[in-house]
């Protein structure tokens, strides 16, 4: 039994195809998979450091991918290449419907 209804499993690849803005190659347990369409989001936040009153910028990279295209993906073990640059997968959040939200390490 899968953790998500079959209706949502079929929606994932279609959603990524319609809204995807990047192609990514996942390496799962040391094996590179074929390229898949993903949705890449980058948030930049600027805040003041309290002690020195200097602006500090933080960047968050979030990748959304159809859960059915990367079975077995694991945090802290696997990686993803976007535009020829490889990034470590640091966290995976499964929405239990169609998509995985993946946090990446490094600056894109």
PDB file of C-alpha atoms in Angstrom:
ATOM      1  CA  UNK A   1       0.000   0.000   0.000  1.00  0.00           C
ATOM      2  CA  UNK A   2       1.358   3.435  -0.946  1.00  0.00           C
ATOM      3  CA  UNK A   3       1.241   6.392   1.454  1.00  0.00           C
ATOM      4  CA  UNK A   4      -0.788   8.458  -1.033  1.00  0.00           C
ATOM      5  CA  UNK A   5      -3.965   7.838  -3.054  1.00  0.00           C
ATOM      6  CA  UNK A   6      -3.352   6.720  -6.653  1.00  0.00           C
ATOM      7  CA  UNK A   7      -5.074   9.844  -7.969  1.00  0.00           C
ATOM      8  CA  UNK A   8      -2.343  12.011  -6.438  1.00  0.00           C
ATOM      9  CA  UNK A   9       0.481   9.763  -7.640  1.00  0.00           C
ATOM     10  CA  UNK A  10      -0.571  10.403 -11.246  1.00  0.00           C
ATOM     11  CA  UNK A  11      -0.833  14.159 -10.655  1.00  0.00           C
ATOM     12  CA  UNK A  12       2.787  14.635  -9.539  1.00  0.00           C
ATOM     13  CA  UNK A  13       4.524  14.301 -12.914  1.00  0.00           C
ATOM     14  CA  UNK A  14       1.851  16.424 -14.612  1.00  0.00           C
ATOM     15  CA  UNK A  15       2.159  19.136 -11.986  1.00  0.00           C
ATOM     16  CA  UNK A  16       5.974  19.198 -12.320  1.00  0.00           C
ATOM     17  CA  UNK A  17       5.710  19.329 -16.120  1.00  0.00           C
ATOM     18  CA  UNK A  18       3.247  22.235 -16.030  1.00  0.00           C
ATOM     19  CA  UNK A  19       4.967  24.343 -13.371  1.00  0.00           C
ATOM     20  CA  UNK A  20       8.571  23.092 -13.466  1.00  0.00           C
ATOM     21  CA  UNK A  21      11.333  25.625 -14.003  1.00  0.00           C
ATOM     22  CA  UNK A  22      14.466  23.442 -13.872  1.00  0.00           C
ATOM     23  CA  UNK A  23      15.744  19.994 -14.809  1.00  0.00           C
ATOM     24  CA  UNK A  24      17.488  17.935 -12.140  1.00  0.00           C
ATOM     25  CA  UNK A  25      19.437  14.687 -11.983  1.00  0.00           C
ATOM     26  CA  UNK A  26      19.039  12.868  -8.665  1.00  0.00           C
ATOM     27  CA  UNK A  27      21.677  10.493  -7.359  1.00  0.00           C
ATOM     28  CA  UNK A  28      19.913   8.012  -5.083  1.00  0.00           C
ATOM     29  CA  UNK A  29      22.070   5.563  -3.110  1.00  0.00           C
ATOM     30  CA  UNK A  30      25.000   6.233  -5.445  1.00  0.00           C
ATOM     31  CA  UNK A  31      23.059   5.687  -8.695  1.00  0.00           C
ATOM     32  CA  UNK A  32      22.289   8.630 -10.995  1.00  0.00           C
ATOM     33  CA  UNK A  33      18.712   8.708 -12.250  1.00  0.00           C
ATOM     34  CA  UNK A  34      17.459  10.193 -15.530  1.00  0.00           C
ATOM     35  CA  UNK A  35      16.763  13.947 -15.498  1.00  0.00           C
ATOM     36  CA  UNK A  36      13.344  15.036 -14.209  1.00  0.00           C
ATOM     37  CA  UNK A  37      11.479  18.340 -14.246  1.00  0.00           C
ATOM     38  CA  UNK A  38      11.393  20.086 -10.858  1.00  0.00           C
ATOM     39  CA  UNK A  39      10.109  23.298  -9.330  1.00  0.00           C
ATOM     40  CA  UNK A  40      12.953  25.312  -7.818  1.00  0.00           C
ATOM     41  CA  UNK A  41      12.189  28.095  -5.344  1.00  0.00           C
ATOM     42  CA  UNK A  42      14.711  30.445  -3.728  1.00  0.00           C
ATOM     43  CA  UNK A  43      13.828  32.721  -0.806  1.00  0.00           C
ATOM     44  CA  UNK A  44      16.156  35.492   0.326  1.00  0.00           C
ATOM     45  CA  UNK A  45      15.622  37.159   3.664  1.00  0.00           C
ATOM     46  CA  UNK A  46      17.519  40.091   5.119  1.00  0.00           C
ATOM     47  CA  UNK A  47      17.551  40.740   8.844  1.00  0.00           C
ATOM     48  CA  UNK A  48      19.656  42.798  11.219  1.00  0.00           C
ATOM     49  CA  UNK A  49      22.155  41.004  13.428  1.00  0.00           C
ATOM     50  CA  UNK A  50      21.338  42.207  16.945  1.00  0.00           C
ATOM     51  CA  UNK A  51      24.867  42.523  18.290  1.00  0.00           C
ATOM     52  CA  UNK A  52      26.449  44.396  15.394  1.00  0.00           C
ATOM     53  CA  UNK A  53      23.383  45.886  13.684  1.00  0.00           C
ATOM     54  CA  UNK A  54      24.548  44.627  10.303  1.00  0.00           C
ATOM     55  CA  UNK A  55      22.290  43.254   7.617  1.00  0.00           C
ATOM     56  CA  UNK A  56      22.501  39.470   7.371  1.00  0.00           C
ATOM     57  CA  UNK A  57      21.127  37.715   4.326  1.00  0.00           C
ATOM     58  CA  UNK A  58      19.826  34.166   4.475  1.00  0.00           C
ATOM     59  CA  UNK A  59      18.882  32.060   1.470  1.00  0.00           C
ATOM     60  CA  UNK A  60      16.588  29.056   1.470  1.00  0.00           C
ATOM     61  CA  UNK A  61      16.515  26.656  -1.496  1.00  0.00           C
ATOM     62  CA  UNK A  62      13.438  24.464  -1.856  1.00  0.00           C
ATOM     63  CA  UNK A  63      12.922  21.941  -4.607  1.00  0.00           C
ATOM     64  CA  UNK A  64       9.571  20.292  -5.382  1.00  0.00           C
ATOM     65  CA  UNK A  65       9.513  17.045  -7.338  1.00  0.00           C
ATOM     66  CA  UNK A  66       6.936  14.370  -8.046  1.00  0.00           C
ATOM     67  CA  UNK A  67       7.231  11.706  -5.345  1.00  0.00           C
ATOM     68  CA  UNK A  68       6.850   8.923  -7.909  1.00  0.00           C
ATOM     69  CA  UNK A  69       9.958   9.991  -9.863  1.00  0.00           C
ATOM     70  CA  UNK A  70      12.495   9.616  -7.020  1.00  0.00           C
ATOM     71  CA  UNK A  71      11.617   6.553  -4.949  1.00  0.00           C
ATOM     72  CA  UNK A  72      14.116   5.793  -2.190  1.00  0.00           C
ATOM     73  CA  UNK A  73      15.444   9.364  -1.916  1.00  0.00           C
ATOM     74  CA  UNK A  74      16.991   9.933   1.535  1.00  0.00           C
ATOM     75  CA  UNK A  75      18.165  13.025   3.423  1.00  0.00           C
ATOM     76  CA  UNK A  76      21.862  13.415   4.207  1.00  0.00           C
ATOM     77  CA  UNK A  77      22.753  10.581   1.779  1.00  0.00           C
ATOM     78  CA  UNK A  78      21.582  11.573  -1.684  1.00  0.00           C
ATOM     79  CA  UNK A  79      22.253  14.539  -3.944  1.00  0.00           C
ATOM     80  CA  UNK A  80      20.788  16.421  -6.886  1.00  0.00           C
ATOM     81  CA  UNK A  81      22.502  18.128  -9.814  1.00  0.00           C
ATOM     82  CA  UNK A  82      20.938  21.272 -11.276  1.00  0.00           C
ATOM     83  CA  UNK A  83      22.669  23.035 -14.130  1.00  0.00           C
ATOM     84  CA  UNK A  84      25.742  20.840 -13.735  1.00  0.00           C
ATOM     85  CA  UNK A  85      26.270  21.726 -10.048  1.00  0.00           C
ATOM     86  CA  UNK A  86      25.637  19.104  -7.359  1.00  0.00           C
ATOM     87  CA  UNK A  87      23.869  19.846  -4.062  1.00  0.00           C
ATOM     88  CA  UNK A  88      23.337  17.692  -0.980  1.00  0.00           C
ATOM     89  CA  UNK A  89      19.751  16.814  -0.023  1.00  0.00           C
ATOM     90  CA  UNK A  90      19.405  17.958   3.590  1.00  0.00           C
ATOM     91  CA  UNK A  91      15.696  17.480   4.277  1.00  0.00           C
ATOM     92  CA  UNK A  92      12.703  15.845   2.575  1.00  0.00           C
ATOM     93  CA  UNK A  93       9.098  16.700   3.367  1.00  0.00           C
ATOM     94  CA  UNK A  94       6.475  14.452   1.781  1.00  0.00           C
ATOM     95  CA  UNK A  95       3.134  16.225   1.377  1.00  0.00           C
ATOM     96  CA  UNK A  96       1.365  12.783   1.274  1.00  0.00           C
ATOM     97  CA  UNK A  97      -0.311  13.797  -1.960  1.00  0.00           C
ATOM     98  CA  UNK A  98       1.803  14.193  -5.090  1.00  0.00           C
ATOM     99  CA  UNK A  99       5.021  16.030  -4.298  1.00  0.00           C
ATOM    100  CA  UNK A 100       8.182  15.954  -2.202  1.00  0.00           C
ATOM    101  CA  UNK A 101       9.591  19.248  -0.924  1.00  0.00           C
ATOM    102  CA  UNK A 102      13.363  19.019  -0.667  1.00  0.00           C
ATOM    103  CA  UNK A 103      15.725  21.434   1.098  1.00  0.00           C
ATOM    104  CA  UNK A 104      19.171  21.711  -0.478  1.00  0.00           C
ATOM    105  CA  UNK A 105      22.565  22.543   1.002  1.00  0.00           C
ATOM    106  CA  UNK A 106      24.754  25.069  -0.779  1.00  0.00           C
ATOM    107  CA  UNK A 107      24.170  28.238  -2.754  1.00  0.00           C
ATOM    108  CA  UNK A 108      22.481  27.943  -6.101  1.00  0.00           C
TER     109      UNK A 108
END
